[in-house]
Amino acid sequence: MSRNFWFIVITIMFILMSFSTLRFNVGFEIRFNQVFILVVFVLILLNDLKNKTLNLKILLYMFLAGMLLSLISLNSIYYKTGELKFIIKYLFVFPAVFYVGSRLIDILGPKNLIKAIEIAVFIYCLDAIILYYFPIPSLIHDRGSLTGFQGTFWETVWLAKALMLFFIASISLRFDFKIFPRKKIYLAMFYLFLIINMIITKSKAIWVGLISVIITSLLVYWYFVILSYRRLTSTKFFLFLNIPNTLKRLNFKYIFGLTVLIFVVLFIFNNFVFEKPIVSKEMIMWKLQGERGKAFKVAIQLLEQSNWIGGYGFGFIEKYFSTFYRDTIVGLGKGVNMIFNSFLDIWLSASIVGLVYILSLIALSFSPRYLFTISIPAYLFVVGNISPYIGSEYFWLFLGISYGIKRYSFEGLPKDA
């Protein structure tokens, strides 16, 4: 199969991932984009078997981990809602999505991967703009008065997270592989267009994630380049460590300039365009007392009752909060099957084993060699701490891409990549 074929298939996959309303029932709801990703997984699996490039270790690791988490959940004596769909996700869907991501840098090459990411995120923005003014009921998740600038995503916040994820991925890949257009003004206009769309979503979590990415990248640069470079250049350890090539050549004045631009635009929109500020004292107090803060306290109490082991089972969150905290914690209850913090959620649901599993995948996907393998795991870790992001295919796909780039960075990419 040619790279043009893979480019078309992967671009379609990225685009379809945003269509949250296209679902069908097979005893439980399954999204059309999940089925498409599984088809892509089978195609890649067959291609890898043919070319003898199958990474059986990571597939076995994720499948066996999924089986262990499922057994922990099934062993729980607590009442649960929708347990089966979680088991299917951890056994089959998430491993498949991660594996697809891990192979993209090899089957597409950096140029085509960047192109697929940027085409998809541009379509996300166009969809959001068009559907905001000309809504198509079958493509929009109608949330009544809460329906906003969300495009084909389930909620506005999910659009915001995807835009920021693709934004960071695009920038880091371009720096990593030194792929820039001759006329950089068009690229700057594209990024500005993305920033404006992200601001319109009014999401706060994504900016926390971006700040964390910048801080993490600077800290890694400071440690590995400034502290380690002279000390380790003559040692074998230095050769193994392989000081990040991207960070050594990266001109941070561009990163600083882009950061300033983002926050200037954010400040203008926050203070002069929107009727209500994106962030306010009242909003923070409300979240602490009636939303995330209260949910966090309840989650800690549940972990304490289990002697910090957790393992209440998949689907316990929805059943518990809809029974005992119905209408008292905003955003939790019937129809909401995950708590705000991804890591607390997996800890509560699948015990400390589940927490270790998710953290191990983040560690496997992190490497100081590339900006992408620094920024993407950092962003996913931070956003996962303030939202149920591990329930999203985006989390697993981009962790997989980072794992693939880290793995092949040491083995060498094809010359035509």
Tab-separated table of C-alpha atoms in Angstrom:
chain	number	residue	atom	x	y	z
A	1	MET	CA	0.000	0.000	0.000
A	2	SER	CA	1.381	3.385	-1.014
A	3	ARG	CA	1.881	6.390	1.239
A	4	ASN	CA	-0.801	8.243	-0.722
A	5	PHE	CA	-3.295	5.531	0.228
A	6	TRP	CA	-2.298	5.709	3.895
A	7	PHE	CA	-2.392	9.516	3.823
A	8	ILE	CA	-6.002	9.529	2.582
A	9	VAL	CA	-7.101	6.842	5.058
A	10	ILE	CA	-5.426	8.481	8.082
A	11	THR	CA	-6.705	11.961	7.177
A	12	ILE	CA	-10.254	10.570	6.950
A	13	MET	CA	-9.709	8.839	10.302
A	14	PHE	CA	-8.614	12.109	11.951
A	15	ILE	CA	-11.659	13.910	10.541
A	16	LEU	CA	-14.149	11.181	11.506
A	17	MET	CA	-12.871	11.180	15.083
A	18	SER	CA	-14.705	14.475	15.582
A	19	PHE	CA	-18.131	13.099	14.584
A	20	SER	CA	-19.377	12.164	18.045
A	21	THR	CA	-23.076	12.010	17.139
A	22	LEU	CA	-22.704	9.260	14.513
A	23	ARG	CA	-23.527	6.275	16.727
A	24	PHE	CA	-25.397	2.989	16.531
A	25	ASN	CA	-26.592	0.532	19.143
A	26	VAL	CA	-25.267	-3.030	19.511
A	27	GLY	CA	-26.534	-3.583	23.047
A	28	PHE	CA	-24.582	-0.485	23.951
A	29	GLU	CA	-23.712	2.605	21.935
A	30	ILE	CA	-20.687	2.475	19.655
A	31	ARG	CA	-19.471	5.387	17.540
A	32	PHE	CA	-18.882	5.099	13.811
A	33	ASN	CA	-15.406	6.634	14.201
A	34	GLN	CA	-14.428	3.819	16.600
A	35	VAL	CA	-15.415	1.238	13.980
A	36	PHE	CA	-13.387	3.095	11.340
A	37	ILE	CA	-10.324	3.173	13.610
A	38	LEU	CA	-10.656	-0.588	14.161
A	39	VAL	CA	-10.757	-1.076	10.369
A	40	VAL	CA	-7.584	1.037	10.052
A	41	PHE	CA	-6.009	-1.066	12.824
A	42	VAL	CA	-6.739	-4.291	10.918
A	43	LEU	CA	-5.240	-2.812	7.728
A	44	ILE	CA	-2.087	-1.733	9.573
A	45	LEU	CA	-1.898	-5.101	11.343
A	46	LEU	CA	-2.041	-6.954	8.013
A	47	ASN	CA	0.530	-4.573	6.541
A	48	ASP	CA	2.868	-5.131	9.513
A	49	LEU	CA	2.480	-8.909	9.338
A	50	LYS	CA	3.339	-8.785	5.642
A	51	ASN	CA	6.395	-6.561	6.182
A	52	LYS	CA	7.422	-8.258	9.452
A	53	THR	CA	7.198	-4.976	11.384
A	54	LEU	CA	4.552	-6.066	13.892
A	55	ASN	CA	5.186	-4.746	17.409
A	56	LEU	CA	3.694	-7.713	19.236
A	57	LYS	CA	5.114	-6.691	22.627
A	58	ILE	CA	3.091	-3.492	22.975
A	59	LEU	CA	-0.085	-5.207	21.738
A	60	LEU	CA	0.304	-8.039	24.240
A	61	TYR	CA	1.127	-5.610	27.037
A	62	MET	CA	-2.003	-3.535	26.410
A	63	PHE	CA	-4.286	-6.536	25.853
A	64	LEU	CA	-3.103	-8.327	28.998
A	65	ALA	CA	-3.372	-5.082	30.993
A	66	GLY	CA	-6.895	-4.598	29.653
A	67	MET	CA	-7.773	-8.151	30.663
A	68	LEU	CA	-6.408	-7.587	34.182
A	69	LEU	CA	-8.353	-4.323	34.581
A	70	SER	CA	-11.502	-6.050	33.320
A	71	LEU	CA	-11.102	-8.869	35.860
A	72	ILE	CA	-10.629	-6.321	38.653
A	73	SER	CA	-13.815	-4.567	37.570
A	74	LEU	CA	-15.827	-7.785	37.226
A	75	ASN	CA	-14.657	-8.860	40.680
A	76	SER	CA	-16.117	-5.708	42.245
A	77	ILE	CA	-19.295	-6.280	44.272
A	78	TYR	CA	-20.541	-2.700	43.848
A	79	TYR	CA	-23.418	-1.688	41.564
A	80	LYS	CA	-22.247	-0.431	38.177
A	81	THR	CA	-23.720	1.048	34.999
A	82	GLY	CA	-22.395	0.331	31.503
A	83	GLU	CA	-19.484	-1.829	32.635
A	84	LEU	CA	-19.321	-3.825	29.384
A	85	LYS	CA	-18.487	-0.860	27.148
A	86	PHE	CA	-15.459	-0.001	29.323
A	87	ILE	CA	-14.230	-3.596	29.198
A	88	ILE	CA	-14.498	-3.621	25.389
A	89	LYS	CA	-12.638	-0.315	25.185
A	90	TYR	CA	-9.736	-1.412	27.391
A	91	LEU	CA	-9.505	-4.856	25.791
A	92	PHE	CA	-9.828	-3.906	22.134
A	93	VAL	CA	-10.484	-0.254	21.234
A	94	PHE	CA	-7.756	1.540	23.209
A	95	PRO	CA	-4.970	-0.950	22.329
A	96	ALA	CA	-5.979	-0.698	18.650
A	97	VAL	CA	-6.009	3.119	18.726
A	98	PHE	CA	-2.624	3.276	20.475
A	99	TYR	CA	-1.114	0.821	17.997
A	100	VAL	CA	-2.449	2.789	15.007
A	101	GLY	CA	-0.853	5.934	16.444
A	102	SER	CA	2.455	4.164	17.025
A	103	ARG	CA	2.736	3.251	13.326
A	104	LEU	CA	1.792	6.600	11.761
A	105	ILE	CA	5.286	8.143	11.682
A	106	ASP	CA	6.553	5.087	9.807
A	107	ILE	CA	3.756	4.539	7.300
A	108	LEU	CA	3.173	8.247	6.571
A	109	GLY	CA	6.490	9.952	7.234
A	110	PRO	CA	6.722	13.342	9.002
A	111	LYS	CA	5.536	15.500	6.061
A	112	ASN	CA	2.362	13.548	5.436
A	113	LEU	CA	1.639	13.193	9.155
A	114	ILE	CA	1.878	16.976	9.588
A	115	LYS	CA	-0.301	17.503	6.513
A	116	ALA	CA	-2.974	15.053	7.778
A	117	ILE	CA	-3.015	16.704	11.226
A	118	GLU	CA	-3.306	20.220	9.829
A	119	ILE	CA	-6.002	19.341	7.271
A	120	ALA	CA	-8.071	17.642	9.974
A	121	VAL	CA	-7.794	20.481	12.504
A	122	PHE	CA	-8.626	23.054	9.810
A	123	ILE	CA	-11.804	21.091	9.018
A	124	TYR	CA	-12.614	20.969	12.759
A	125	CYS	CA	-12.534	24.772	12.828
A	126	LEU	CA	-14.590	25.157	9.637
A	127	ASP	CA	-17.191	22.680	10.911
A	128	ALA	CA	-17.467	24.565	14.204
A	129	ILE	CA	-17.934	27.927	12.459
A	130	ILE	CA	-20.435	26.633	9.875
A	131	LEU	CA	-22.498	24.597	12.343
A	132	TYR	CA	-22.583	27.467	14.831
A	133	TYR	CA	-24.416	29.662	12.307
A	134	PHE	CA	-26.126	26.918	10.255
A	135	PRO	CA	-26.795	24.015	12.651
A	136	ILE	CA	-27.495	20.546	11.236
A	137	PRO	CA	-29.337	18.574	13.974
A	138	SER	CA	-27.972	15.157	12.938
A	139	LEU	CA	-24.366	16.369	13.336
A	140	ILE	CA	-24.722	18.349	16.563
A	141	HIS	CA	-25.108	17.089	20.111
A	142	ASP	CA	-28.000	19.257	21.265
A	143	ARG	CA	-27.418	20.263	24.894
A	144	GLY	CA	-30.111	22.914	25.003
A	145	SER	CA	-28.819	26.210	26.328
A	146	LEU	CA	-25.383	24.637	26.817
A	147	THR	CA	-24.979	23.946	23.082
A	148	GLY	CA	-22.220	26.211	21.861
A	149	PHE	CA	-19.210	26.496	19.585
A	150	GLN	CA	-18.549	22.762	19.378
A	151	GLY	CA	-18.829	21.686	15.747
A	152	THR	CA	-19.409	17.934	15.471
A	153	PHE	CA	-17.849	17.252	18.889
A	154	TRP	CA	-19.974	16.140	21.843
A	155	GLU	CA	-19.228	19.302	23.817
A	156	THR	CA	-17.379	22.574	23.344
A	157	VAL	CA	-14.593	21.488	25.693
A	158	TRP	CA	-13.857	18.418	23.536
A	159	LEU	CA	-13.418	20.630	20.473
A	160	ALA	CA	-11.074	22.880	22.473
A	161	LYS	CA	-8.939	19.943	23.627
A	162	ALA	CA	-8.651	18.563	20.096
A	163	LEU	CA	-7.679	21.955	18.647
A	164	MET	CA	-4.941	22.469	21.243
A	165	LEU	CA	-3.678	18.898	20.856
A	166	PHE	CA	-3.376	19.254	17.073
A	167	PHE	CA	-1.883	22.747	17.454
A	168	ILE	CA	0.905	21.471	19.737
A	169	ALA	CA	1.437	18.391	17.545
A	170	SER	CA	1.785	20.498	14.387
A	171	ILE	CA	4.273	22.949	15.895
A	172	SER	CA	6.407	20.293	17.595
A	173	LEU	CA	6.562	18.053	14.500
A	174	ARG	CA	7.599	20.975	12.308
A	175	PHE	CA	10.415	21.877	14.717
A	176	ASP	CA	11.479	18.249	15.173
A	177	PHE	CA	11.826	17.523	11.468
A	178	LYS	CA	12.592	21.091	10.294
A	179	ILE	CA	9.603	21.169	7.944
A	180	PHE	CA	8.533	24.762	7.248
A	181	PRO	CA	6.960	26.366	4.163
A	182	ARG	CA	8.920	28.957	2.224
A	183	LYS	CA	6.360	31.630	3.050
A	184	LYS	CA	6.010	31.312	6.807
A	185	ILE	CA	3.359	34.032	6.913
A	186	TYR	CA	0.744	31.484	5.770
A	187	LEU	CA	1.715	29.108	8.550
A	188	ALA	CA	1.525	31.990	11.065
A	189	MET	CA	-1.959	32.877	9.766
A	190	PHE	CA	-3.012	29.230	10.101
A	191	TYR	CA	-1.821	29.111	13.727
A	192	LEU	CA	-3.520	32.432	14.495
A	193	PHE	CA	-6.757	31.020	13.032
A	194	LEU	CA	-6.450	28.012	15.367
A	195	ILE	CA	-5.724	30.212	18.385
A	196	ILE	CA	-8.794	32.357	17.731
A	197	ASN	CA	-10.994	29.254	17.433
A	198	MET	CA	-9.562	27.871	20.689
A	199	ILE	CA	-10.316	31.140	22.469
A	200	ILE	CA	-13.885	31.170	21.153
A	201	THR	CA	-14.512	27.788	22.819
A	202	LYS	CA	-13.918	29.546	26.201
A	203	SER	CA	-12.147	26.462	27.548
A	204	LYS	CA	-9.745	27.023	30.455
A	205	ALA	CA	-8.151	23.570	30.710
A	206	ILE	CA	-6.362	23.766	27.362
A	207	TRP	CA	-4.422	26.891	28.364
A	208	VAL	CA	-3.262	25.203	31.559
A	209	GLY	CA	-2.096	22.351	29.348
A	210	LEU	CA	-0.249	24.700	26.984
A	211	ILE	CA	1.530	26.503	29.821
A	212	SER	CA	2.580	23.125	31.249
A	213	VAL	CA	3.952	22.048	27.862
A	214	ILE	CA	6.045	25.218	27.561
A	215	ILE	CA	7.383	24.889	31.123
A	216	THR	CA	8.162	21.166	30.675
A	217	SER	CA	9.968	21.774	27.370
A	218	LEU	CA	12.052	24.590	28.856
A	219	LEU	CA	12.962	22.513	31.918
A	220	VAL	CA	14.041	19.568	29.766
A	221	TYR	CA	16.039	21.925	27.545
A	222	TRP	CA	17.671	23.544	30.579
A	223	TYR	CA	18.596	20.233	32.206
A	224	PHE	CA	19.709	18.131	29.259
A	225	VAL	CA	21.349	20.831	27.169
A	226	ILE	CA	22.782	23.322	29.635
A	227	LEU	CA	23.627	21.063	32.603
A	228	SER	CA	24.358	17.768	30.878
A	229	TYR	CA	25.946	18.704	27.561
A	230	ARG	CA	29.495	19.574	28.678
A	231	ARG	CA	29.582	17.028	31.474
A	232	LEU	CA	28.468	14.052	29.402
A	233	THR	CA	29.935	14.660	25.943
A	234	SER	CA	32.874	12.359	26.542
A	235	THR	CA	31.022	9.518	28.218
A	236	LYS	CA	29.227	6.481	26.890
A	237	PHE	CA	26.177	7.532	28.906
A	238	PHE	CA	25.929	10.655	26.777
A	239	LEU	CA	25.787	8.548	23.631
A	240	PHE	CA	22.996	6.470	25.149
A	241	LEU	CA	21.107	9.482	26.451
A	242	ASN	CA	21.359	11.242	23.105
A	243	ILE	CA	20.809	14.897	24.077
A	244	PRO	CA	17.706	16.152	22.268
A	245	ASN	CA	18.665	17.263	18.773
A	246	THR	CA	15.533	19.367	18.457
A	247	LEU	CA	16.118	21.157	21.743
A	248	LYS	CA	19.759	21.866	20.855
A	249	ARG	CA	18.845	23.562	17.598
A	250	LEU	CA	15.534	25.068	18.721
A	251	ASN	CA	15.524	28.857	18.724
A	252	PHE	CA	13.460	29.702	21.774
A	253	LYS	CA	12.839	33.266	20.666
A	254	TYR	CA	10.241	31.825	18.250
A	255	ILE	CA	8.588	29.829	21.028
A	256	PHE	CA	8.627	32.906	23.267
A	257	GLY	CA	7.157	35.066	20.504
A	258	LEU	CA	4.391	32.541	19.821
A	259	THR	CA	3.618	32.310	23.540
A	260	VAL	CA	3.342	36.107	23.819
A	261	LEU	CA	1.077	36.206	20.745
A	262	ILE	CA	-1.236	33.560	22.228
A	263	PHE	CA	-1.644	35.368	25.534
A	264	VAL	CA	-2.048	38.813	23.936
A	265	VAL	CA	-4.884	37.458	21.774
A	266	LEU	CA	-6.329	35.651	24.801
A	267	PHE	CA	-6.204	38.840	26.879
A	268	ILE	CA	-7.935	40.872	24.148
A	269	PHE	CA	-10.740	38.338	23.754
A	270	ASN	CA	-11.104	37.863	27.498
A	271	ASN	CA	-11.421	41.561	28.305
A	272	PHE	CA	-12.849	43.261	25.232
A	273	VAL	CA	-14.756	40.738	23.133
A	274	PHE	CA	-16.663	38.445	25.497
A	275	GLU	CA	-19.419	39.775	27.735
A	276	LYS	CA	-18.188	37.621	30.608
A	277	PRO	CA	-14.489	36.898	31.241
A	278	ILE	CA	-13.275	33.367	30.479
A	279	VAL	CA	-11.761	33.183	33.960
A	280	SER	CA	-13.232	34.971	36.974
A	281	LYS	CA	-13.163	34.672	40.755
A	282	GLU	CA	-16.831	33.657	40.808
A	283	MET	CA	-16.248	30.886	38.259
A	284	ILE	CA	-13.293	29.482	40.223
A	285	MET	CA	-15.274	29.478	43.499
A	286	TRP	CA	-18.231	27.780	41.829
A	287	LYS	CA	-16.029	24.996	40.437
A	288	LEU	CA	-14.364	24.440	43.813
A	289	GLN	CA	-17.599	24.337	45.822
A	290	GLY	CA	-20.160	22.768	43.496
A	291	GLU	CA	-18.252	20.990	40.769
A	292	ARG	CA	-14.655	19.701	40.613
A	293	GLY	CA	-13.717	20.577	44.185
A	294	LYS	CA	-16.625	18.673	45.688
A	295	ALA	CA	-16.163	15.719	43.316
A	296	PHE	CA	-12.475	15.567	44.274
A	297	LYS	CA	-13.347	15.366	47.990
A	298	VAL	CA	-15.823	12.540	47.387
A	299	ALA	CA	-13.292	10.643	45.249
A	300	ILE	CA	-10.627	10.906	47.959
A	301	GLN	CA	-13.124	9.655	50.551
A	302	LEU	CA	-13.918	6.627	48.360
A	303	LEU	CA	-10.225	5.840	47.932
A	304	GLU	CA	-9.713	6.194	51.681
A	305	GLN	CA	-12.555	3.740	52.337
A	306	SER	CA	-10.820	1.199	50.072
A	307	ASN	CA	-7.489	1.639	51.898
A	308	TRP	CA	-6.230	3.551	48.828
A	309	ILE	CA	-6.591	0.487	46.611
A	310	GLY	CA	-9.694	1.575	44.653
A	311	GLY	CA	-11.120	-0.979	42.217
A	312	TYR	CA	-14.834	-0.208	42.546
A	313	GLY	CA	-15.352	-1.268	38.924
A	314	PHE	CA	-16.034	0.353	35.554
A	315	GLY	CA	-19.412	2.087	35.618
A	316	PHE	CA	-19.337	2.588	39.384
A	317	ILE	CA	-18.810	6.361	39.011
A	318	GLU	CA	-22.072	6.932	37.146
A	319	LYS	CA	-24.091	4.648	39.431
A	320	TYR	CA	-22.676	6.089	42.643
A	321	PHE	CA	-22.940	9.773	41.825
A	322	SER	CA	-26.395	9.467	40.220
A	323	THR	CA	-27.612	7.672	43.364
A	324	PHE	CA	-26.022	9.636	46.219
A	325	TYR	CA	-25.083	12.998	44.682
A	326	ARG	CA	-27.813	13.511	42.109
A	327	ASP	CA	-28.104	17.236	41.263
A	328	THR	CA	-25.625	18.187	44.008
A	329	ILE	CA	-22.408	17.990	41.956
A	330	VAL	CA	-22.625	19.784	38.619
A	331	GLY	CA	-21.618	17.607	35.671
A	332	LEU	CA	-21.825	14.239	37.428
A	333	GLY	CA	-24.661	11.749	37.719
A	334	LYS	CA	-26.826	9.888	35.208
A	335	GLY	CA	-25.239	9.738	31.756
A	336	VAL	CA	-21.788	10.795	33.010
A	337	ASN	CA	-19.596	7.727	33.459
A	338	MET	CA	-16.256	9.313	34.387
A	339	ILE	CA	-15.101	11.712	37.074
A	340	PHE	CA	-13.260	14.963	36.244
A	341	ASN	CA	-9.769	13.629	36.927
A	342	SER	CA	-8.732	10.782	34.599
A	343	PHE	CA	-6.187	9.354	37.015
A	344	LEU	CA	-8.529	9.397	39.996
A	345	ASP	CA	-11.171	7.829	37.756
A	346	ILE	CA	-9.028	4.868	36.673
A	347	TRP	CA	-7.795	4.470	40.266
A	348	LEU	CA	-11.364	4.338	41.580
A	349	SER	CA	-12.563	2.062	38.768
A	350	ALA	CA	-9.693	-0.364	38.158
A	351	SER	CA	-7.633	0.003	41.340
A	352	ILE	CA	-4.082	1.278	41.677
A	353	VAL	CA	-3.159	-1.255	38.966
A	354	GLY	CA	-5.139	0.837	36.474
A	355	LEU	CA	-3.362	4.005	37.596
A	356	VAL	CA	0.049	2.371	37.176
A	357	TYR	CA	-0.982	1.121	33.713
A	358	ILE	CA	-1.951	4.581	32.431
A	359	LEU	CA	1.159	6.205	33.915
A	360	SER	CA	3.329	3.478	32.363
A	361	LEU	CA	1.965	4.304	28.900
A	362	ILE	CA	2.732	7.989	29.432
A	363	ALA	CA	6.263	7.050	30.518
A	364	LEU	CA	6.667	4.768	27.477
A	365	SER	CA	5.608	7.638	25.218
A	366	PHE	CA	7.900	10.262	26.758
A	367	SER	CA	11.429	10.950	25.521
A	368	PRO	CA	13.651	14.037	25.840
A	369	ARG	CA	14.950	13.556	22.300
A	370	TYR	CA	12.074	15.213	20.442
A	371	LEU	CA	9.879	18.186	21.219
A	372	PHE	CA	6.839	16.095	20.250
A	373	THR	CA	7.721	13.329	22.723
A	374	ILE	CA	8.111	15.955	25.459
A	375	SER	CA	5.112	18.172	24.764
A	376	ILE	CA	2.390	15.655	23.854
A	377	PRO	CA	2.770	13.366	26.931
A	378	ALA	CA	3.063	16.494	29.121
A	379	TYR	CA	-0.117	17.989	27.630
A	380	LEU	CA	-2.074	14.731	27.911
A	381	PHE	CA	-0.921	14.232	31.514
A	382	VAL	CA	-1.957	17.740	32.590
A	383	VAL	CA	-5.300	17.792	30.746
A	384	GLY	CA	-5.969	14.263	32.009
A	385	ASN	CA	-5.659	15.608	35.552
A	386	ILE	CA	-8.420	18.169	35.013
A	387	SER	CA	-10.751	16.211	32.712
A	388	PRO	CA	-11.781	12.602	31.899
A	389	TYR	CA	-9.454	12.576	28.885
A	390	ILE	CA	-8.432	8.910	29.067
A	391	GLY	CA	-11.937	8.081	27.864
A	392	SER	CA	-11.163	9.790	24.558
A	393	GLU	CA	-9.562	8.058	21.570
A	394	TYR	CA	-7.462	11.216	21.086
A	395	PHE	CA	-5.599	10.469	24.313
A	396	TRP	CA	-4.588	6.982	23.186
A	397	LEU	CA	-3.914	7.900	19.552
A	398	PHE	CA	-1.511	10.735	20.339
A	399	LEU	CA	0.225	8.781	23.086
A	400	GLY	CA	0.713	6.113	20.422
A	401	ILE	CA	2.120	8.648	17.942
A	402	SER	CA	4.548	9.876	20.605
A	403	TYR	CA	5.568	6.293	21.409
A	404	GLY	CA	6.160	5.638	17.706
A	405	ILE	CA	8.299	8.754	17.242
A	406	LYS	CA	10.314	7.920	20.361
A	407	ARG	CA	10.852	4.338	19.210
A	408	TYR	CA	11.875	5.133	15.678
A	409	SER	CA	13.993	8.123	16.692
A	410	PHE	CA	16.573	5.619	17.958
A	411	GLU	CA	16.202	3.140	15.120
A	412	GLY	CA	16.328	5.724	12.333
A	413	LEU	CA	13.628	6.872	9.906
A	414	PRO	CA	13.518	5.997	6.205
A	415	LYS	CA	15.476	8.416	4.034
A	416	ASP	CA	12.347	9.514	2.174
A	417	ALA	CA	10.455	10.218	5.412
